[in-house]
Coordinates of C-alpha atoms in Angstrom, one line a residue:
Chain U
M1 CA -86.4 25.7 36.4
S2 CA -84.5 26.3 33.1
E3 CA -81.4 26.9 35.2
F4 CA -81.9 23.6 36.8
T5 CA -82.3 21.7 33.5
H6 CA -79.3 23.4 32.0
A7 CA -77.3 22.3 35.0
V8 CA -78.6 18.7 34.6
G9 CA -77.6 18.8 30.9
F10 CA -74.0 19.9 31.8
G11 CA -74.0 17.4 34.6
L12 CA -74.8 14.6 32.1
V13 CA -71.8 15.7 29.9
T14 CA -69.5 15.9 32.9
A15 CA -70.8 12.5 34.1
S16 CA -70.1 10.8 30.8
I17 CA -66.5 12.0 30.8
L18 CA -66.1 11.1 34.5
A19 CA -67.7 7.7 33.8
L20 CA -65.0 6.8 31.3
A21 CA -62.2 7.8 33.7
A22 CA -63.9 6.1 36.7
V23 CA -64.4 2.9 34.9
A24 CA -60.8 2.9 33.8
V25 CA -59.6 3.4 37.4
N26 CA -62.0 0.7 38.5
L27 CA -60.7 -1.8 36.0
Q28 CA -57.2 -1.2 37.0
V29 CA -57.9 -1.2 40.8
G30 CA -59.9 -4.3 40.3
V31 CA -57.0 -6.4 39.0
T32 CA -54.1 -4.7 40.8
N33 CA -55.7 -3.7 44.1
F34 CA -54.0 -0.4 44.6
I35 CA -54.8 3.2 43.5
N36 CA -52.6 4.8 41.0
F37 CA -51.9 8.4 42.0
A38 CA -50.4 9.1 38.6
Y39 CA -53.7 8.3 37.0
G40 CA -54.7 12.0 36.5
D41 CA -51.5 12.7 34.7
F42 CA -52.1 9.7 32.4
L43 CA -55.4 11.5 31.5
T44 CA -53.4 14.7 30.7
F45 CA -50.9 12.7 28.7
G46 CA -53.6 11.2 26.5
A47 CA -55.1 14.6 25.8
Y48 CA -51.7 16.0 24.9
V49 CA -50.9 13.2 22.5
A50 CA -54.2 13.7 20.8
W51 CA -53.6 17.4 20.7
V52 CA -50.2 16.9 19.0
V53 CA -51.7 14.5 16.4
S54 CA -54.7 16.8 15.6
S55 CA -52.5 19.9 15.4
R56 CA -50.5 18.2 12.7
G57 CA -53.6 18.3 10.6
F58 CA -54.7 14.7 11.1
N59 CA -58.3 13.7 11.6
F60 CA -59.6 14.4 15.1
F61 CA -60.9 10.9 15.7
L62 CA -57.6 9.4 14.6
A63 CA -55.9 11.8 17.0
V64 CA -58.1 10.5 19.9
L65 CA -57.4 6.9 18.9
L66 CA -53.6 7.5 18.8
G67 CA -53.8 9.3 22.1
G68 CA -55.6 6.3 23.5
V69 CA -53.0 3.9 22.2
A70 CA -50.1 6.0 23.6
T71 CA -51.7 6.3 27.0
G72 CA -52.4 2.6 27.0
L73 CA -48.8 1.9 26.2
L74 CA -47.8 4.3 29.0
G75 CA -49.9 2.3 31.4
V76 CA -48.4 -0.9 30.3
A77 CA -44.9 0.5 30.7
A78 CA -45.7 1.9 34.1
N79 CA -47.0 -1.5 35.2
A80 CA -44.0 -3.4 33.7
F81 CA -41.2 -1.1 35.0
I82 CA -42.6 0.4 38.2
F83 CA -45.5 -1.3 39.7
R84 CA -45.0 -5.0 38.9
P85 CA -41.5 -5.2 40.4
F86 CA -42.9 -3.7 43.6
M87 CA -45.9 -6.1 43.6
R88 CA -43.7 -9.1 43.0
R89 CA -41.8 -8.2 46.2
G90 CA -45.1 -8.0 48.1
V91 CA -44.6 -4.5 49.4
R92 CA -47.2 -2.6 51.4
T93 CA -50.0 -0.6 49.6
T94 CA -48.5 2.6 51.0
T95 CA -45.3 2.0 49.0
L96 CA -47.3 1.5 45.8
L97 CA -49.2 4.7 46.6
I98 CA -45.9 6.6 47.1
A99 CA -44.5 5.1 43.9
G100 CA -47.6 6.4 42.2
I101 CA -46.8 9.9 43.5
G102 CA -43.3 9.6 42.0
L103 CA -44.7 8.5 38.7
S104 CA -47.2 11.4 38.9
F105 CA -44.2 13.8 39.2
I106 CA -42.4 12.2 36.3
T107 CA -45.5 12.3 34.0
E108 CA -46.7 15.7 34.9
Q109 CA -43.3 17.4 34.8
G110 CA -42.4 15.5 31.7
I111 CA -45.5 16.9 30.0
T112 CA -44.5 20.4 31.2
L113 CA -41.0 20.0 29.8
I114 CA -42.1 18.7 26.4
W115 CA -45.1 20.8 25.7
G116 CA -44.7 23.8 28.1
A117 CA -46.8 25.0 31.0
N118 CA -48.9 27.4 28.9
P119 CA -52.5 26.3 28.3
L120 CA -53.3 25.0 24.8
R121 CA -56.4 24.5 22.8
F122 CA -57.6 22.0 20.2
N123 CA -57.5 24.1 17.1
G124 CA -60.3 23.7 14.5
V125 CA -62.3 21.5 16.9
S126 CA -65.3 23.2 18.3
L127 CA -68.3 21.8 20.1
G128 CA -70.6 23.8 17.9
T129 CA -73.3 26.2 18.9
A130 CA -75.7 25.3 21.7
M131 CA -79.1 24.0 20.7
T132 CA -82.2 22.8 22.6
V133 CA -82.4 19.1 23.0
G134 CA -85.6 18.2 24.9
P135 CA -85.3 20.1 28.2
F136 CA -81.6 20.6 27.9
V137 CA -79.4 23.1 26.1
L138 CA -76.4 21.2 24.7
T139 CA -73.8 21.6 21.9
P140 CA -73.6 19.0 19.2
G141 CA -70.0 18.3 20.4
A142 CA -71.2 17.5 23.9
L143 CA -73.9 15.2 22.5
L144 CA -71.2 13.5 20.4
M145 CA -69.1 13.2 23.6
M146 CA -71.9 11.6 25.5
G147 CA -72.6 9.3 22.6
S148 CA -69.0 8.1 22.2
A149 CA -68.7 7.6 26.0
L150 CA -71.8 5.5 26.0
S151 CA -70.7 3.4 23.1
L152 CA -67.3 2.9 24.5
L153 CA -68.8 1.8 27.8
L154 CA -71.2 -0.5 25.9
L155 CA -68.3 -2.0 24.0
L156 CA -66.5 -2.6 27.3
H157 CA -69.6 -4.3 28.7
V158 CA -69.6 -6.6 25.7
L159 CA -65.9 -7.3 26.2
L160 CA -66.3 -8.0 29.9
S161 CA -69.4 -10.2 29.6
R162 CA -69.1 -11.9 26.3
T163 CA -65.5 -12.7 25.6
K164 CA -63.0 -15.1 27.1
F165 CA -60.7 -12.2 27.9
G166 CA -63.5 -10.5 29.8
K167 CA -64.1 -13.7 31.8
S168 CA -60.4 -13.9 32.7
L169 CA -60.3 -10.2 33.7
R170 CA -63.3 -10.7 36.0
A171 CA -61.7 -13.8 37.4
T172 CA -58.4 -12.0 38.1
S173 CA -60.3 -9.1 39.6
E174 CA -62.1 -11.5 41.9
N175 CA -59.1 -13.6 43.1
V176 CA -55.7 -13.5 41.5
D177 CA -54.4 -16.7 43.1
L178 CA -57.4 -18.7 42.1
A179 CA -57.4 -17.3 38.6
Q180 CA -53.7 -18.2 38.3
A181 CA -54.4 -21.7 39.5
C182 CA -57.0 -22.0 36.8
G183 CA -54.5 -21.4 34.1
I184 CA -55.1 -17.7 33.5
N185 CA -52.1 -15.7 32.7
C186 CA -52.8 -13.0 35.2
E187 CA -49.8 -10.9 34.4
R188 CA -50.9 -10.7 30.8
V189 CA -54.5 -9.9 31.9
I190 CA -53.1 -7.1 34.1
S191 CA -51.1 -5.7 31.3
V192 CA -54.0 -5.7 28.9
T193 CA -56.2 -4.1 31.6
W194 CA -53.7 -1.2 32.0
F195 CA -53.9 -0.8 28.2
L196 CA -57.7 -0.8 28.1
A197 CA -57.8 1.6 31.0
G198 CA -55.3 3.8 29.1
I199 CA -57.6 4.0 26.1
L200 CA -60.6 5.0 28.2
T201 CA -58.4 7.5 30.1
A202 CA -57.2 9.3 27.0
V203 CA -60.8 9.7 25.6
A204 CA -61.8 11.1 29.0
G205 CA -58.8 13.5 28.9
V206 CA -59.7 14.8 25.4
G207 CA -63.3 15.2 26.5
L208 CA -62.3 17.0 29.6
S209 CA -60.0 19.4 27.8
L210 CA -62.7 20.1 25.1
Q211 CA -65.3 20.7 27.8
E212 CA -63.0 23.1 29.7
N213 CA -61.7 24.5 26.4
N214 CA -58.2 24.3 28.0
L215 CA -55.3 21.8 27.9
N216 CA -52.7 22.3 30.6
P217 CA -50.3 20.0 32.5
V218 CA -52.5 19.8 35.6
L219 CA -55.7 19.1 33.8
G220 CA -56.0 15.5 35.0
F221 CA -54.3 16.0 38.4
N222 CA -57.0 18.5 39.3
E223 CA -59.7 16.0 38.4
L224 CA -58.0 12.9 40.0
F225 CA -59.7 13.0 43.4
I226 CA -63.2 13.7 41.8
I227 CA -62.6 10.5 39.8
F228 CA -61.7 8.6 42.9
G229 CA -64.9 9.9 44.5
A230 CA -66.9 8.5 41.7
V231 CA -65.1 5.2 41.9
I232 CA -65.6 4.9 45.7
L233 CA -69.2 6.0 45.4
G234 CA -69.9 3.2 43.0
G235 CA -67.9 0.6 45.0
L236 CA -64.5 -0.7 44.1
G237 CA -64.2 -3.5 41.6
R238 CA -67.6 -2.7 40.1
P239 CA -67.3 -1.1 36.7
Y240 CA -71.1 -0.6 36.5
G241 CA -71.1 1.0 40.0
A242 CA -68.4 3.4 38.8
M243 CA -70.8 4.6 36.0
L244 CA -73.5 5.3 38.5
G245 CA -71.0 7.0 40.8
A246 CA -69.9 9.2 37.9
L247 CA -73.5 10.1 37.1
V248 CA -74.2 11.1 40.7
V249 CA -70.9 13.1 41.2
G250 CA -71.3 14.8 37.8
L251 CA -74.9 15.8 38.4
I252 CA -74.3 17.0 42.0
T253 CA -71.2 19.1 41.1
E254 CA -72.9 20.8 38.1
I255 CA -76.2 21.4 39.9
A256 CA -74.5 22.7 43.0
G257 CA -72.1 24.8 40.8
A258 CA -75.1 26.4 39.2
Y259 CA -76.7 27.4 42.5
V260 CA -73.7 28.1 44.8
D261 CA -70.8 29.4 42.9
A262 CA -68.9 27.9 39.9
A263 CA -65.6 28.5 41.8
Y264 CA -66.6 26.0 44.4
K265 CA -67.6 23.2 42.0
T266 CA -64.4 21.2 42.6
S267 CA -64.7 21.8 46.4
I268 CA -68.2 20.4 46.4
A269 CA -67.0 17.3 44.6
F270 CA -64.3 16.9 47.2
G271 CA -66.8 17.5 50.0
I272 CA -68.8 14.6 48.6
V273 CA -65.6 12.4 48.5
I274 CA -64.8 13.2 52.1
I275 CA -68.3 12.6 53.4
L276 CA -68.5 9.3 51.5
L277 CA -65.2 8.1 52.8
L278 CA -66.1 9.0 56.3
F279 CA -69.5 7.5 56.4
R280 CA -69.6 4.9 53.6
P281 CA -66.2 3.8 52.6
Q282 CA -67.4 0.6 51.1
G283 CA -69.4 2.5 48.4
V284 CA -73.1 3.0 48.0
L285 CA -73.3 -0.3 46.3
R286 CA -71.4 -2.8 48.4
S287 CA -68.4 -4.2 46.6
A288 CA -67.5 -7.8 46.6
G289 CA -65.0 -7.6 49.5
K290 CA -62.8 -5.3 47.6
T291 CA -60.9 -2.5 49.2
F292 CA -58.1 -0.3 48.1
Chain O
M1 CA -21.6 34.3 46.8
L2 CA -22.0 34.6 50.5
F3 CA -25.7 35.5 50.0
F4 CA -26.1 32.5 47.8
L5 CA -24.8 30.3 50.6
T6 CA -26.9 31.9 53.4
D7 CA -30.0 31.9 51.2
L8 CA -29.5 28.3 50.5
L9 CA -28.9 27.4 54.1
T10 CA -31.9 29.4 55.3
L11 CA -34.3 27.9 52.9
G12 CA -32.7 24.5 53.6
C13 CA -33.3 24.9 57.3
I14 CA -37.0 26.0 56.8
N15 CA -37.6 23.1 54.4
A16 CA -35.9 20.7 56.9
I17 CA -38.3 22.0 59.6
M18 CA -41.3 21.1 57.4
V19 CA -39.9 17.6 56.6
V20 CA -39.1 17.0 60.3
S21 CA -42.7 17.9 61.1
L22 CA -43.9 15.4 58.6
N23 CA -41.5 12.8 59.9
V24 CA -43.1 12.8 63.4
Q25 CA -46.4 12.1 61.8
Y26 CA -45.6 9.7 59.0
G27 CA -42.1 8.4 60.0
F28 CA -42.9 7.8 63.7
A29 CA -46.6 7.1 63.7
G30 CA -47.4 6.1 60.1
I31 CA -50.1 8.7 59.6
L32 CA -50.3 9.1 55.8
N33 CA -50.8 12.9 55.8
V34 CA -50.4 14.1 52.2
S35 CA -51.5 17.7 53.0
Q36 CA -48.7 18.8 55.3
Y37 CA -48.0 21.9 53.2
M38 CA -51.5 23.2 54.1
Y39 CA -50.4 23.5 57.7
V40 CA -47.3 25.3 56.6
A41 CA -49.5 27.7 54.6
I42 CA -51.8 28.3 57.5
G43 CA -48.8 29.0 59.7
A44 CA -47.5 31.5 57.1
Y45 CA -50.8 33.3 56.8
V46 CA -51.2 33.5 60.6
A47 CA -47.7 34.7 61.2
G48 CA -48.1 37.3 58.5
V49 CA -51.5 38.8 59.5
T50 CA -50.7 38.9 63.2
T51 CA -47.5 40.7 62.9
M52 CA -47.7 43.0 59.9
G53 CA -50.6 45.3 60.7
R54 CA -53.4 46.4 58.5
P55 CA -53.0 46.6 54.7
T56 CA -51.8 49.9 53.5
V57 CA -52.3 49.4 49.8
P58 CA -56.0 50.1 48.9
G59 CA -58.1 47.2 47.6
N60 CA -56.4 44.7 49.8
T61 CA -57.9 43.2 52.9
W62 CA -56.7 40.9 55.6
A63 CA -57.6 40.3 59.2
P64 CA -56.9 40.8 62.1
G65 CA -53.9 42.9 61.2
W66 CA -52.3 42.9 64.6
T67 CA -48.7 44.1 65.2
L68 CA -47.4 41.4 67.5
P69 CA -43.7 40.8 67.9
W70 CA -42.5 38.1 65.4
Y71 CA -41.9 35.4 68.0
L72 CA -45.5 35.6 69.2
G73 CA -46.5 35.5 65.6
L74 CA -44.5 32.3 65.2
V75 CA -46.1 30.7 68.2
L76 CA -49.6 31.7 67.1
A77 CA -48.8 30.2 63.6
G78 CA -48.0 26.9 65.3
V79 CA -51.0 27.1 67.6
V80 CA -53.5 27.8 64.8
A81 CA -52.0 25.2 62.5
S82 CA -52.2 22.6 65.3
G83 CA -55.8 23.7 66.1
L84 CA -56.8 23.0 62.6
G85 CA -54.8 19.7 62.9
V86 CA -57.0 18.7 65.8
V87 CA -60.2 19.4 63.9
I88 CA -59.0 17.5 60.8
F89 CA -57.6 14.7 62.9
L90 CA -60.8 14.1 64.9
F91 CA -62.8 14.0 61.7
T92 CA -60.5 12.0 59.5
V93 CA -57.4 10.3 60.9
R94 CA -59.3 8.8 63.7
R95 CA -61.8 7.2 61.5
L96 CA -60.1 6.2 58.3
R97 CA -57.7 3.6 57.1
M98 CA -54.4 5.0 55.9
D99 CA -54.9 4.8 52.2
Y100 CA -58.3 6.5 52.3
L101 CA -56.7 9.0 54.6
A102 CA -54.3 10.1 51.8
I103 CA -57.3 10.9 49.6
V104 CA -59.2 12.7 52.3
T105 CA -56.3 14.8 53.4
V106 CA -55.7 15.9 49.8
A107 CA -59.4 16.7 49.3
S108 CA -59.7 18.7 52.5
A109 CA -56.6 20.6 51.8
Y110 CA -58.0 21.5 48.4
I111 CA -61.2 22.7 49.9
I112 CA -59.4 25.0 52.4
W113 CA -57.1 26.2 49.5
N114 CA -60.2 27.0 47.4
L115 CA -61.9 28.8 50.3
I116 CA -58.9 31.0 51.0
D117 CA -58.3 31.6 47.3
T118 CA -61.9 32.9 46.7
N119 CA -62.5 34.8 50.0
Y120 CA -60.8 38.2 50.3
G121 CA -61.8 39.1 53.9
L122 CA -59.3 36.9 55.8
F123 CA -56.1 36.4 53.8
N124 CA -56.7 38.6 50.7
G125 CA -57.9 35.8 48.4
D126 CA -55.8 35.0 45.4
T127 CA -53.7 38.1 45.7
G128 CA -52.3 36.9 49.0
I129 CA -50.6 38.9 51.7
F130 CA -47.4 40.8 51.1
G131 CA -45.1 43.4 52.7
V132 CA -44.4 41.4 55.9
P133 CA -41.8 43.5 57.8
Y134 CA -38.3 42.1 58.6
I135 CA -38.3 40.4 62.0
T136 CA -35.4 42.7 63.1
G137 CA -37.8 45.6 62.7
N138 CA -35.1 47.4 60.8
A139 CA -36.0 47.9 57.2
N140 CA -32.5 49.2 56.3
L141 CA -31.0 45.8 56.6
S142 CA -29.7 44.4 53.3
T143 CA -31.1 41.2 51.9
E144 CA -27.8 39.5 52.6
Q145 CA -27.8 40.5 56.3
Y146 CA -31.4 39.6 56.7
S147 CA -30.9 36.1 55.3
G148 CA -28.2 35.7 57.9
V149 CA -30.5 36.7 60.7
V150 CA -33.3 34.4 59.6
L151 CA -30.7 31.6 59.1
A152 CA -29.7 31.9 62.8
V153 CA -33.4 31.8 64.0
A154 CA -34.3 28.9 61.6
A155 CA -31.2 26.9 62.6
V156 CA -32.1 27.3 66.3
I157 CA -35.7 26.3 65.7
L158 CA -34.6 23.3 63.6
G159 CA -32.3 22.2 66.3
L160 CA -35.1 22.5 68.8
F161 CA -37.5 20.4 66.7
V162 CA -34.9 17.8 66.0
W163 CA -34.3 17.5 69.7
V164 CA -38.1 17.2 70.4
S165 CA -38.3 14.5 67.7
R166 CA -35.4 12.7 69.3
R167 CA -37.1 12.8 72.7
I168 CA -40.3 11.5 71.2
F169 CA -38.5 8.8 69.3
R170 CA -36.6 7.5 72.3
S171 CA -39.5 7.7 74.8
P172 CA -42.0 4.9 75.6
Y173 CA -44.5 7.0 73.8
G174 CA -42.4 6.8 70.6
R175 CA -42.4 3.0 71.1
V176 CA -46.2 3.0 71.2
L177 CA -46.3 5.1 68.0
R178 CA -44.0 2.7 66.3
G179 CA -46.1 -0.2 67.5
I180 CA -49.2 1.5 65.9
R181 CA -47.3 2.1 62.7
E182 CA -46.2 -1.5 62.4
D183 CA -49.4 -3.3 63.6
E184 CA -52.3 -1.3 64.9
V185 CA -54.3 -4.3 66.0
I186 CA -51.6 -5.7 68.3
T187 CA -50.9 -2.4 69.9
T188 CA -54.6 -2.0 70.6
A189 CA -54.6 -5.4 72.1
F190 CA -52.0 -4.3 74.5
G191 CA -54.4 -1.7 75.8
R192 CA -53.3 1.4 73.9
T193 CA -56.0 3.6 72.2
S194 CA -54.3 4.2 68.9
W195 CA -56.0 7.4 67.9
R196 CA -55.3 9.1 71.2
A197 CA -51.6 8.3 70.9
Q198 CA -51.6 9.5 67.3
L199 CA -53.5 12.7 68.1
W200 CA -50.6 14.2 70.1
V201 CA -48.0 13.4 67.5
F202 CA -50.2 14.8 64.8
V203 CA -50.7 18.0 66.7
I204 CA -47.0 18.3 67.4
G205 CA -46.3 17.8 63.7
C206 CA -48.8 20.4 62.7
F207 CA -47.3 22.9 65.2
M208 CA -43.9 22.4 63.7
A209 CA -45.2 22.8 60.2
G210 CA -47.0 26.0 61.2
V211 CA -43.8 27.5 62.7
G212 CA -41.9 26.5 59.6
G213 CA -44.5 28.3 57.5
G214 CA -44.2 31.4 59.8
L215 CA -40.4 31.4 59.3
L216 CA -40.9 31.1 55.5
I217 CA -43.2 34.1 55.3
F218 CA -40.8 36.2 57.5
Y219 CA -38.1 35.3 55.1
I220 CA -39.8 35.8 51.7
T221 CA -42.2 38.5 53.1
A222 CA -45.2 37.5 51.0
W223 CA -47.6 34.5 50.7
S224 CA -50.4 33.7 48.3
P225 CA -52.4 30.6 47.2
A226 CA -50.0 30.1 44.3
A227 CA -47.3 29.3 46.8
W228 CA -49.0 26.3 48.3
L229 CA -50.5 24.2 45.5
P230 CA -51.3 20.6 46.5
I231 CA -48.1 19.4 44.7
E232 CA -45.9 21.0 47.4
S233 CA -47.2 18.5 50.0
F234 CA -46.3 15.6 47.6
A235 CA -42.8 17.1 47.3
L236 CA -42.5 17.2 51.1
F237 CA -43.6 13.6 51.3
S238 CA -41.1 12.6 48.7
A239 CA -38.3 14.4 50.5
L240 CA -39.1 12.5 53.7
V241 CA -39.2 9.1 52.0
I242 CA -36.0 9.7 50.1
G243 CA -34.2 11.1 53.1
G244 CA -35.3 8.2 55.3
S245 CA -38.6 8.2 57.0
G246 CA -38.6 7.5 60.8
N247 CA -35.1 9.0 61.2
Y248 CA -35.0 12.7 62.1
W249 CA -31.6 13.1 60.5
G250 CA -33.0 11.5 57.4
A251 CA -35.8 14.1 57.4
V252 CA -33.3 16.9 57.8
F253 CA -31.2 15.5 54.9
G254 CA -34.3 15.2 52.8
G255 CA -35.2 18.8 53.5
F256 CA -31.8 20.0 52.5
L257 CA -31.0 17.7 49.6
V258 CA -34.3 17.0 48.0
L259 CA -36.1 20.2 48.4
E260 CA -33.2 22.7 48.3
G261 CA -30.2 20.9 46.8
I262 CA -32.0 19.7 43.7
L263 CA -33.5 23.1 43.1
E264 CA -30.1 24.7 43.2
L265 CA -28.5 22.0 41.1
V266 CA -31.1 22.5 38.4
R267 CA -30.5 26.2 38.4
F268 CA -27.0 25.6 37.3
L269 CA -27.9 23.5 34.4
P270 CA -27.3 25.8 31.4
S271 CA -30.1 24.6 29.2
F272 CA -32.8 25.5 31.8
G273 CA -32.9 29.3 31.6
D274 CA -36.7 29.2 31.6
P275 CA -37.7 29.1 35.3
A276 CA -40.9 27.1 34.6
A277 CA -38.8 24.4 32.9
A278 CA -36.3 24.4 35.8
G279 CA -39.1 23.9 38.3
A280 CA -40.5 21.1 36.2
F281 CA -37.1 19.4 35.9
R282 CA -36.6 19.6 39.6
L283 CA -39.9 17.8 40.4
L284 CA -39.1 15.3 37.6
L285 CA -35.8 14.5 39.3
V286 CA -37.6 14.2 42.6
G287 CA -40.0 11.7 41.0
V288 CA -37.2 9.6 39.5
L289 CA -35.2 9.7 42.8
L290 CA -38.3 8.7 44.7
I291 CA -39.0 5.6 42.6
A292 CA -35.4 4.6 42.5
I293 CA -35.1 4.9 46.3
L294 CA -38.3 2.9 46.9
R295 CA -37.0 0.3 44.6
Y296 CA -33.4 -0.1 45.7
R297 CA -33.3 1.4 49.2
P298 CA -36.8 1.5 50.5
E299 CA -35.6 2.6 54.0
G300 CA -34.3 5.9 52.6
V301 CA -30.8 7.4 52.4
I302 CA -30.5 7.6 56.3
P303 CA -32.6 4.7 57.5
E304 CA -34.4 4.5 60.8
R305 CA -32.1 3.3 63.6
W306 CA -33.5 0.5 65.8
L307 CA -32.9 1.3 69.4
R308 CA -31.3 -1.5 71.2
W309 CA -33.3 -1.8 74.3
Y310 CA -31.2 -4.8 75.5
G311 CA -28.1 -2.7 75.9
A312 CA -25.2 -3.4 78.2
P313 CA -26.9 -3.2 81.6
A314 CA -29.8 -5.3 80.4
R315 CA -27.5 -7.9 79.0
R316 CA -25.6 -8.1 82.3
L317 CA -28.8 -8.6 84.1
W318 CA -29.9 -11.3 81.7
G319 CA -26.6 -13.0 82.2
R320 CA -27.2 -13.1 85.9
L321 CA -30.7 -14.4 85.6
R322 CA -30.1 -16.9 82.9
P323 CA -31.2 -20.3 84.2
G324 CA -28.5 -22.9 84.4
V325 CA -25.6 -20.5 84.6
S326 CA -24.1 -20.5 88.1
Q327 CA -22.8 -17.3 89.4

């Protein structure tokens, strides 16, 4: 039984990191309607920038923030210079997908060239010693991670539901043409969404590298399809669904990993993705007519 | 110097075989298969374990350890790769839209990679198989001479596969495939079952990829999970799009230039002594090239040629039948 509750505890931590990433993907897919294959490498990029800042002796939280801003700007630049010109020409989704593969090469190999292929670690940042929290055994760092993920998502919820920008984002996500006709500057909304998604992404990247105690150029790429799994499970264009999807995928992978073999954790997550896409491609919660 | 050239050409031919195999799937039929390198890897493993005998170094295991002649190994490599292709096709390609298919192919390739990496009984797990004998059966051959031998075999097989591609492309079957690629609904409305047409071209592509993998392991004599990380499939795909998807010469060009040419080019840049950095720079260049091509020449360097079905005989016939023109 204790093995099970431990796994659930780990699953909750994984889920909170996944949730940030999945919500970010969901926001971006919502307004642009294509999946970004370079997304995993954006995650890695954010973690690396945070690592650089924190290894210079700056405050860790400042480092995460700067990593977020840098990743946000990377997203805005990718949109402005790569994806927007394609979308203006009205190309097929496949072309955007392939352009994402190209961008993924550029980002990942750029990271390797700048910071090297050897795995790195956040120095002086530790998750602390494990302690018993209710039925779970968690480190204070993991608790802090879950707390910050929750508060970020809450902040996003307020932004989406209570501000004018949130309203225009939801409108753009629903129907770009109609939103444009109502006087919403959709291109600006899309840019800001890329930026917001970038911030969430970087936080998820830092969380992931802390959890795995490892920072390497394929950190995010390896996680990419698990994130897609969470997004699809929750239903596209539904940020709250993505949170639920992340919870399910995170729990299943950790629990299955505890009972089967930790080496197959990622495979199990991929198995879920395949089964989902085969049998319920519209997501468990039906999305509002949104597809990739 | 001569070895450099033959080595380059041999690897170029093998890479071109892989890209040609992807071309029949994506270029002809529009099947977005982003896991082609998995079939290459399966082909390499099968060709290895069926021709090299049982492991001699203790602590290594692979099965079945047959000692078939190399050409049978190659054929088996293709057959097993296409068998796996049939299974994956019936489960995924048949049921999914193209963009989901990309995700599912990558995910299933990862699962198979993971299984092979952690199970030692079949292909020796993460250590991989090694010590594949030369196809000439003569171990005294120098590396230079051997690369010449493999070059000859690879060139012949590449030629054969290009010819097969050409036959498919020009046949009525190729036309059905192009129809499915351009508009599946209309082709279905004309009475074609799209998945049945795509199945054959997928199997042929997997067979070619498996044979390419077999040739690769005969040339480099070892294979392990580190050799077929998921990113290799992305590189193959990029090579096809840059070279010109839909055109078999474009695919050959992509195999030579993108996969082999850029690698060699990077090797000569003085500042990249570190092999990891050279590899990274190579893929970075591929990424830049890919986006530039998509932006400024989306049809690729050698674009797909449209066959003119209304050639000279047809035009003459039309001239005779045209209403209002007296003969």
